[in-house]
Amino acid sequence: IFIMQIRSHAAYSALAARQHRLVREIHATRGSIFMQTNHGDRVPLALNRIQKTLIASPRDIEDPAETAAWLAALLSLDEERLLNTLNKENDAYEIIAKKLDESLARHIEEKRVPGLFFEEEKLREYPYGSLASHLIGFVSKDEETEKGMYGLERLLDRDLAGKKGIFEGAKDAAGFWIALGRRILNPPKNGSDIVLTVDLHIQVKAEEVLRNVQAAWGAASGSVLVLEPSTGRILALANTPAFDPNQYGKEKDLRVFLNTQVEGRYEPGSVIKPIVMAAALEENAVGPNTTYTDTGMAQFGSYTIRNFDGNAYGEQTMMNILEKSLNTGMIFVAQKLGKTKQLEYLKRFGFDEKTGIDLPGEIGGAISHLASGRDIDYATAAFGQGIAVTPMQLASAIAAIANGGTLMTPYIVEKIVDDSGNERVTEPTLRRRVISPETAETISKMLVSAVRNGFENRAGVKGYFVAGKTGTAQVSRTDGRGYSDNVIHTFVGYAPAFSPRFLILLQLNDPKGNRFAANTLTPAFHELAQFILNYYEVPPDER
């Protein structure tokens, strides 16, 4: 006794303390993610739902047979198996049913049957299913640990998750908490709510338009992006195929989770032409009415470059080049501009860097091969082949023309609101000025003319000046030897052209049955643009 009580007192006291000490983690509530509407209403895109699990303590069940019969009928369970479970006299814990809806759980609770109780589990829920799935990602749960995967759930995981709390108390010999015993409570800090710039109604319409145009042309995949040129706010973003974050485990190909708007790049084709034209105008290398003679082809050693339709158009102005989307005309413009300035402006418009958007996994463009200085590389770059960009980079660059010449940082998080109500608001960020307002206005006029007089004419909306440009890009072969027969269609446009409320980028990968974006995407742009103009109640600007 002396040895135990005196000499080994510290060791046995510590052992006793461990036996009586009850320590539990208190999990924080994960923050929600909200979209908005035009009137400022918040709509939950990701939130938490309480799932109830029915538990039985068989040793406390007074009438196992009656309880089994009642529960089996109510929950569509096997009565005989349930009775065997409830007849375990010394058993204190058996799971009877999971994922009970609120009405059933309430009905069972109201019966107040001794030996029946509920445990609650918080589950992440996405009430709109696959809507904006590439923006939000999903949450995976490993036992008690939640982890954001992909999208904003991953990028803002620390903000959303909050901080766990700790409960420390005393327990009796059976392991149950002693209510009147010593206890220490460090409460959890719940996660912050995220409010997005995304507009629910524009997102829904954009996804509808994208699904329809993809189905109409049998495209392998597609993308749609809507942003506000003056600020860089993202109003809608979607890719197809999409996925349901509520059932992410059903997806076999993990590539479906990638957001190709920032994690994938492609050769854009003719949608790059306004950028190169803007550079030439800014440097006074050409003017809107400068002319050149189009022979339908340009020769670079053994390489022959032709217009997309193989035709020659004779004398043409710079305006005509964008209206007819002439490859040879853009080569003329690039040569007038010079290789040094062409590369400088491609960088100035952001094609060699990330846009800085608040989405994970963003990559930059691929224009580094222009450092070789080869004439053929600069010639093809002038009409969007041989260089690669992300859709987000492209939209950001065209938005710089739309807003008067400034490159903005695109963003999708409007504000982060912690559990105390403190807000961190995102402010629009100017990256740099890339062209003068005068040059930007001139290019907008040229793009309006392209919509009215060029191949983009089905993109127009009656009563409004609409600026836009199509691009049909060939896809390079996987072995690096030239180009395949596959194409990527892109359309970028904005309205009203001289005071734009929105810019839309549409993309189709490997469409079937029509080779040119002017035929596949311009009606889709028209439908979405008309919807947004009506939704914002934008008055017509053409008198």
XYZ file of C-alpha atoms in Angstrom:
543
model
C 0.000 0.000 0.000
C 2.870 2.373 0.861
C 4.510 1.727 -2.508
C 1.231 2.263 -4.400
C 0.067 5.324 -2.448
C 3.334 7.082 -1.765
C 6.159 6.000 -4.026
C 4.029 5.371 -7.153
C 1.415 8.002 -6.402
C 2.092 10.091 -9.531
C 1.944 7.130 -11.908
C -1.328 5.786 -10.507
C -2.893 9.254 -10.330
C -2.101 9.797 -13.990
C -3.560 6.374 -14.855
C -6.734 7.149 -12.936
C -7.018 10.537 -14.608
C -6.774 8.928 -18.035
C -9.499 6.464 -17.074
C -11.863 9.195 -15.880
C -10.953 11.848 -18.461
C -13.369 12.277 -21.345
C -12.090 14.310 -24.303
C -14.222 14.922 -27.361
C -13.653 17.009 -30.476
C -16.501 19.356 -31.304
C -16.741 19.713 -35.046
C -17.328 23.133 -36.573
C -20.180 23.698 -38.997
C -18.887 24.134 -42.539
C -19.766 27.433 -44.166
C -22.251 27.662 -47.028
C -21.655 28.863 -50.584
C -24.180 31.270 -52.079
C -25.015 32.546 -55.538
C -26.904 35.795 -55.991
C -29.703 37.209 -58.089
C -29.959 40.550 -59.844
C -31.838 41.891 -56.809
C -29.178 40.839 -54.319
C -30.969 37.763 -52.957
C -28.701 34.939 -51.810
C -29.347 31.414 -53.071
C -27.501 28.456 -51.477
C -25.303 26.508 -53.858
C -23.682 24.408 -51.119
C -24.955 23.968 -47.572
C -25.178 21.486 -44.705
C -27.979 19.043 -44.002
C -28.579 17.078 -40.821
C -28.887 13.339 -41.405
C -30.511 11.315 -38.632
C -29.589 7.737 -37.756
C -31.966 5.670 -35.615
C -30.153 3.840 -32.795
C -31.547 1.178 -30.463
C -30.369 0.111 -27.015
C -31.865 -3.407 -26.934
C -31.293 -3.807 -23.186
C -33.651 -0.849 -22.620
C -36.409 -1.955 -25.030
C -39.461 -2.901 -22.965
C -41.348 -4.873 -25.619
C -39.002 -6.025 -28.420
C -41.723 -7.796 -30.420
C -44.101 -4.836 -30.487
C -41.269 -2.383 -31.224
C -39.902 -4.583 -34.039
C -43.336 -4.925 -35.658
C -43.945 -1.171 -35.508
C -40.524 -0.161 -36.844
C -40.511 -2.800 -39.569
C -43.829 -1.529 -40.938
C -42.812 2.112 -40.647
C -39.330 1.786 -42.152
C -39.907 -1.163 -44.524
C -37.425 -3.350 -42.617
C -37.309 -7.126 -42.179
C -39.307 -7.731 -38.985
C -37.677 -11.041 -38.066
C -34.140 -9.691 -38.420
C -35.068 -6.539 -36.495
C -36.591 -8.615 -33.676
C -33.389 -10.652 -33.392
C -31.473 -7.404 -32.997
C -33.807 -6.009 -30.326
C -33.703 -9.243 -28.347
C -29.993 -8.820 -27.510
C -30.494 -8.326 -23.778
C -27.106 -6.873 -22.837
C -26.574 -4.832 -26.012
C -26.572 -1.054 -25.593
C -26.009 0.085 -29.181
C -27.385 -1.073 -32.541
C -27.850 0.974 -35.716
C -31.401 0.439 -37.011
C -31.696 2.846 -39.974
C -29.689 5.658 -41.578
C -30.601 8.751 -43.598
C -34.099 9.091 -42.183
C -36.109 12.017 -43.474
C -37.388 14.616 -41.040
C -41.031 13.461 -41.026
C -40.165 9.853 -40.144
C -37.655 10.899 -37.500
C -40.171 13.266 -35.929
C -42.848 10.540 -35.886
C -40.501 8.119 -34.083
C -39.383 10.778 -31.604
C -42.988 11.617 -30.748
C -43.638 7.989 -29.740
C -41.005 8.308 -26.982
C -40.133 4.601 -27.052
C -37.555 3.762 -24.324
C -34.367 2.411 -25.851
C -34.714 4.283 -29.157
C -32.733 7.439 -29.830
C -31.159 9.352 -32.716
C -27.648 10.388 -33.679
C -27.138 13.322 -36.011
C -24.567 13.678 -38.772
C -23.895 16.772 -40.840
C -23.732 16.143 -44.569
C -22.687 18.499 -47.357
C -25.535 19.043 -49.781
C -25.710 20.722 -53.178
C -29.384 21.580 -53.758
C -28.938 22.410 -57.457
C -27.129 19.180 -58.321
C -24.713 19.622 -61.212
C -25.323 23.373 -61.555
C -21.970 25.216 -61.423
C -20.297 21.960 -60.377
C -16.890 22.961 -61.771
C -17.008 26.119 -59.702
C -17.831 24.566 -56.366
C -16.187 21.115 -56.507
C -17.280 18.867 -53.634
C -16.465 17.729 -50.103
C -15.200 14.227 -49.386
C -15.631 12.763 -45.917
C -13.257 10.258 -44.348
C -14.780 9.136 -41.032
C -15.052 12.461 -39.182
C -12.808 14.542 -41.444
C -14.212 16.709 -44.240
C -11.959 17.834 -47.050
C -12.755 20.154 -49.922
C -11.936 18.691 -53.313
C -11.726 20.711 -56.530
C -13.276 24.120 -57.114
C -14.003 26.571 -54.337
C -14.544 23.791 -51.800
C -10.831 23.044 -52.219
C -9.492 26.564 -52.685
C -11.347 27.996 -49.677
C -11.341 24.839 -47.568
C -9.727 26.568 -44.586
C -12.276 29.394 -44.577
C -15.213 27.054 -45.089
C -14.128 24.422 -42.573
C -13.648 26.679 -39.554
C -11.853 25.339 -36.455
C -12.729 22.382 -34.250
C -13.506 22.819 -30.566
C -12.572 20.597 -27.608
C -14.765 19.297 -24.769
C -13.050 17.820 -21.717
C -15.013 16.310 -18.848
C -15.183 13.367 -16.445
C -16.700 9.958 -17.116
C -17.883 7.186 -14.821
C -16.744 3.558 -14.763
C -19.156 2.703 -17.590
C -17.668 5.415 -19.778
C -20.581 7.884 -19.604
C -20.146 11.605 -19.051
C -20.716 12.812 -15.483
C -22.925 15.869 -15.866
C -21.865 17.482 -12.587
C -18.192 16.614 -12.951
C -15.294 18.817 -13.994
C -15.479 20.073 -17.554
C -13.609 22.396 -19.898
C -15.142 23.669 -23.102
C -13.290 25.365 -25.971
C -16.080 26.089 -28.434
C -15.580 25.542 -32.180
C -15.332 28.388 -34.665
C -17.777 27.721 -37.460
C -16.711 28.109 -41.076
C -17.233 31.264 -43.097
C -19.956 31.667 -45.702
C -18.865 32.402 -49.270
C -20.931 34.748 -51.441
C -20.175 34.439 -55.153
C -20.454 36.912 -58.000
C -22.361 34.226 -59.914
C -25.957 35.088 -60.779
C -28.332 32.139 -60.378
C -30.543 32.992 -63.345
C -27.678 33.719 -65.736
C -25.926 30.503 -64.640
C -29.056 28.426 -65.244
C -29.657 29.963 -68.672
C -25.994 29.693 -69.671
C -25.926 25.991 -68.828
C -29.167 25.416 -70.719
C -27.785 27.128 -73.826
C -24.523 25.187 -73.575
C -26.267 21.815 -73.221
C -28.510 22.527 -76.170
C -25.776 23.671 -78.537
C -23.536 20.773 -77.548
C -26.320 18.288 -78.219
C -27.262 19.979 -81.501
C -23.757 19.565 -82.908
C -22.696 16.373 -81.141
C -19.682 18.047 -79.567
C -17.478 16.073 -77.200
C -17.500 18.880 -74.623
C -18.083 22.586 -74.271
C -17.744 25.660 -72.079
C -19.573 28.878 -71.385
C -18.318 31.908 -69.478
C -20.100 35.174 -68.702
C -18.230 38.033 -67.072
C -18.596 41.742 -66.436
C -15.883 43.498 -68.501
C -15.611 46.608 -66.345
C -14.861 44.707 -63.111
C -13.899 41.130 -63.993
C -16.841 39.697 -61.972
C -17.793 36.210 -63.180
C -21.558 35.989 -63.709
C -21.653 32.385 -64.927
C -19.194 29.592 -65.668
C -19.898 26.035 -66.781
C -18.333 23.122 -68.612
C -19.796 19.978 -70.094
C -19.812 17.200 -69.259
C -20.663 18.252 -65.707
C -21.014 16.123 -62.565
C -23.293 15.979 -59.540
C -21.256 16.862 -56.423
C -23.846 15.021 -54.320
C -22.811 11.807 -56.087
C -19.212 12.480 -57.092
C -18.230 8.903 -56.263
C -20.119 7.640 -59.300
C -17.708 9.326 -61.699
C -15.185 6.922 -63.219
C -13.104 9.442 -65.159
C -11.523 11.946 -62.755
C -10.920 14.364 -65.627
C -14.579 15.350 -65.403
C -13.722 17.267 -62.212
C -11.191 19.540 -63.950
C -12.295 23.073 -64.751
C -11.030 23.401 -68.326
C -11.683 27.146 -68.338
C -8.606 27.622 -66.170
C -6.953 24.183 -66.235
C -6.989 23.552 -69.977
C -5.576 25.470 -72.920
C -6.163 25.285 -76.639
C -5.281 27.011 -79.894
C -8.000 29.678 -80.103
C -8.134 30.384 -83.825
C -9.605 33.587 -85.231
C -10.913 34.977 -81.934
C -7.336 36.167 -81.371
C -7.491 38.454 -84.411
C -8.992 41.470 -82.564
C -6.030 41.344 -80.131
C -3.393 41.519 -82.874
C -5.420 44.129 -84.752
C -5.673 46.233 -81.564
C -1.899 46.087 -81.144
C -1.343 47.274 -84.729
C -3.831 50.131 -84.319
C -2.283 51.156 -80.999
C 1.173 51.310 -82.598
C -0.173 53.153 -85.656
C 1.107 50.335 -87.854
C -2.268 50.304 -89.623
C -5.535 52.246 -89.484
C -9.129 51.024 -89.881
C -9.122 52.062 -93.538
C -5.640 50.812 -94.411
C -5.873 48.528 -97.455
C -3.973 45.519 -98.721
C -4.424 43.201 -101.669
C -5.587 39.754 -100.668
C -4.240 37.049 -102.988
C -5.747 34.295 -100.862
C -2.393 32.869 -99.807
C 0.923 33.629 -98.088
C 4.125 31.663 -98.585
C 6.724 30.910 -95.889
C 9.356 28.619 -97.337
C 7.612 25.317 -97.988
C 4.548 26.391 -96.004
C 1.513 27.904 -97.722
C -1.113 29.664 -95.602
C -4.544 30.278 -97.067
C -7.780 31.890 -95.994
C -10.184 29.523 -94.266
C -12.332 29.231 -97.413
C -9.403 29.179 -99.837
C -10.648 32.313 -101.621
C -8.863 35.528 -102.622
C -10.720 38.816 -102.035
C -8.545 41.448 -103.722
C -8.299 44.875 -102.103
C -9.524 44.829 -98.509
C -9.531 47.194 -95.528
C -8.654 46.328 -91.947
C -12.380 46.381 -91.218
C -12.893 43.808 -93.970
C -10.234 41.558 -92.462
C -12.268 41.084 -89.272
C -15.582 40.922 -91.135
C -14.334 38.157 -93.453
C -11.873 36.700 -90.903
C -9.019 36.694 -93.417
C -5.905 34.807 -92.324
C -3.761 36.434 -94.996
C -4.976 39.835 -93.863
C -3.863 39.164 -90.298
C -0.438 38.111 -91.598
C -0.251 41.500 -93.343
C -1.189 43.220 -90.048
C 1.369 41.221 -88.057
C 4.128 42.056 -90.516
C 3.271 45.743 -90.297
C 3.323 45.503 -86.513
C 6.603 43.601 -86.330
C 7.536 40.528 -84.331
C 8.849 42.404 -81.316
C 5.647 44.378 -80.847
C 3.430 41.398 -81.653
C 5.025 39.392 -78.859
C 4.977 42.390 -76.532
C 1.216 42.845 -76.959
C 0.440 39.153 -76.593
C 2.200 39.383 -73.236
C 0.562 42.706 -72.407
C -2.862 41.110 -72.941
C -1.845 38.382 -70.492
C -1.260 35.319 -72.648
C 2.025 34.392 -70.966
C 0.683 34.536 -67.406
C -2.188 33.425 -65.229
C -5.187 35.718 -64.907
C -5.111 35.452 -61.104
C -8.721 34.296 -60.834
C -9.722 32.871 -57.447
C -10.109 29.299 -58.698
C -7.636 26.448 -58.116
C -5.377 24.863 -60.686
C -5.065 27.785 -63.105
C -2.372 27.475 -65.758
C -0.905 30.085 -68.096
C -0.845 30.217 -71.885
C 1.800 28.812 -74.213
C 3.500 31.426 -76.396
C 7.110 30.746 -75.434
C 7.959 29.196 -78.822
C 7.663 32.686 -80.369
C 11.033 33.416 -78.786
C 12.557 31.461 -81.684
C 11.708 34.413 -83.928
C 10.561 32.253 -86.870
C 8.407 34.147 -89.371
C 6.002 31.239 -89.799
C 5.307 31.123 -86.036
C 4.415 34.810 -85.889
C 2.281 34.479 -89.027
C 0.161 31.638 -87.599
C -0.013 33.315 -84.177
C -1.676 36.299 -85.868
C -4.746 34.154 -86.548
C -4.616 32.032 -83.406
C -2.794 28.871 -84.449
C 0.467 27.659 -82.953
C -0.172 29.421 -79.623
C -2.368 28.162 -76.797
C -4.468 30.007 -74.226
C -7.057 29.165 -71.593
C -10.668 30.282 -72.136
C -10.321 32.492 -69.049
C -7.256 34.236 -70.508
C -9.027 34.781 -73.797
C -12.170 36.186 -72.180
C -10.071 38.446 -69.956
C -8.135 39.789 -72.967
C -11.240 40.515 -75.053
C -12.823 42.121 -71.969
C -9.898 44.576 -71.979
C -11.069 45.759 -75.401
C -14.702 45.843 -74.252
C -14.026 47.975 -71.164
C -11.890 50.610 -72.874
C -8.418 49.107 -72.700
C -7.792 47.847 -69.135
C -6.910 44.278 -68.189
C -8.831 43.308 -65.059
C -8.324 40.355 -62.735
C -11.371 38.088 -63.069
C -12.886 36.991 -59.769
C -15.727 34.839 -58.537
C -15.830 35.394 -54.762
C -17.775 38.528 -53.890
C -17.166 38.281 -50.159
C -16.332 35.935 -47.310
C -18.459 36.311 -44.173
C -17.184 34.720 -40.942
C -19.435 33.376 -38.180
C -19.246 36.712 -36.376
C -20.568 38.572 -39.405
C -17.267 40.173 -40.399
C -16.915 40.532 -44.168
C -13.890 40.352 -46.473
C -15.080 41.941 -49.694
C -13.273 41.458 -53.007
C -12.640 44.698 -54.866
C -12.098 44.834 -58.662
C -8.370 44.773 -59.431
C -6.787 46.561 -62.377
C -3.787 44.622 -63.685
C -2.672 47.196 -66.263
C -3.758 49.293 -69.203
C -3.064 47.475 -72.465
C -4.439 49.839 -75.120
C -5.894 53.350 -75.230
C -9.642 53.983 -74.964
C -9.567 55.249 -78.559
C -8.074 52.013 -79.880
C -10.517 49.966 -77.815
C -13.466 51.903 -79.251
C -12.173 51.450 -82.800
C -11.848 47.676 -82.338
C -15.346 47.545 -80.839
C -16.686 49.327 -83.940
C -14.894 46.798 -86.133
C -16.366 43.910 -84.138
C -19.847 45.426 -84.370
C -19.347 45.534 -88.126
C -18.218 41.894 -88.036
C -21.484 40.925 -86.348
C -23.582 42.961 -88.781
C -21.748 42.402 -92.034
C -19.625 39.310 -91.468
C -20.099 35.646 -90.704
C -21.174 36.497 -87.147
C -24.436 38.145 -88.261
C -26.704 35.659 -86.454
C -25.208 36.785 -83.140
C -26.869 40.198 -83.280
C -29.737 41.295 -81.033
C -32.275 43.714 -82.475
C -31.975 47.203 -81.022
C -28.459 46.728 -79.659
C -24.900 47.201 -80.869
C -23.289 43.796 -80.369
C -19.557 43.155 -80.820
C -18.262 39.675 -81.473
C -15.807 37.368 -83.194
C -15.810 33.685 -84.046
C -12.872 31.303 -84.123
C -12.516 27.894 -85.749
C -9.235 26.328 -84.705
C -7.714 23.137 -85.971
C -6.585 20.664 -83.317
C -2.981 19.518 -83.525
C -2.278 15.806 -83.815
C -1.198 13.951 -80.706
C 2.078 12.981 -82.398
C 2.852 16.657 -83.053
C 2.844 16.235 -86.826
C 0.512 18.865 -88.181
C -3.219 19.114 -87.549
C -6.069 16.616 -87.411
C -9.554 16.996 -88.882
C -10.959 17.903 -85.445
C -11.772 21.536 -84.702
C -12.625 23.728 -81.740
C -15.281 26.404 -82.165
C -15.217 29.612 -80.113
C -17.348 32.731 -80.047
C -16.613 35.784 -77.904
C -18.969 38.734 -77.838
C -20.165 41.571 -75.652
C -23.136 43.947 -75.425
C -24.080 46.721 -75.512
C -20.887 47.145 -77.481
C -19.969 50.659 -76.306
C -21.052 50.264 -72.696
C -20.966 46.503 -72.130
C -22.810 44.895 -69.252
C -21.496 41.426 -70.036
C -19.121 39.404 -72.173
C -19.893 35.843 -73.249
C -17.421 33.178 -74.346
C -18.805 29.959 -75.850
C -16.672 27.002 -76.853
C -17.384 23.629 -78.491
C -14.804 20.868 -78.756
C -14.990 18.587 -81.791
C -18.481 19.501 -83.054
C -19.914 17.344 -85.847
C -21.727 18.304 -89.021
C -20.448 21.847 -89.429
C -16.888 23.050 -89.655
C -17.310 26.712 -88.742
C -18.123 28.412 -85.446
C -20.112 31.085 -87.267
C -22.743 28.424 -87.949
C -22.752 26.619 -84.604
C -22.265 29.243 -81.895
C -23.695 32.537 -83.123
C -27.358 31.506 -82.547
C -26.436 30.264 -79.070
C -24.745 33.582 -78.267
C -27.795 35.456 -79.548
C -30.113 33.475 -77.248
C -28.000 33.989 -74.141
C -27.242 37.653 -74.882
C -30.900 38.444 -75.453
C -31.806 36.762 -72.165
C -29.237 38.773 -70.191
C -30.222 42.058 -71.821
C -33.855 41.408 -70.869
C -32.915 40.161 -67.403
C -30.888 43.305 -66.682
C -33.563 45.440 -68.364
C -30.902 47.118 -70.487
C -32.492 49.742 -72.739
C -31.730 49.460 -76.477
C -28.732 51.579 -77.468
C -29.425 51.738 -81.190
C -31.848 54.468 -82.127
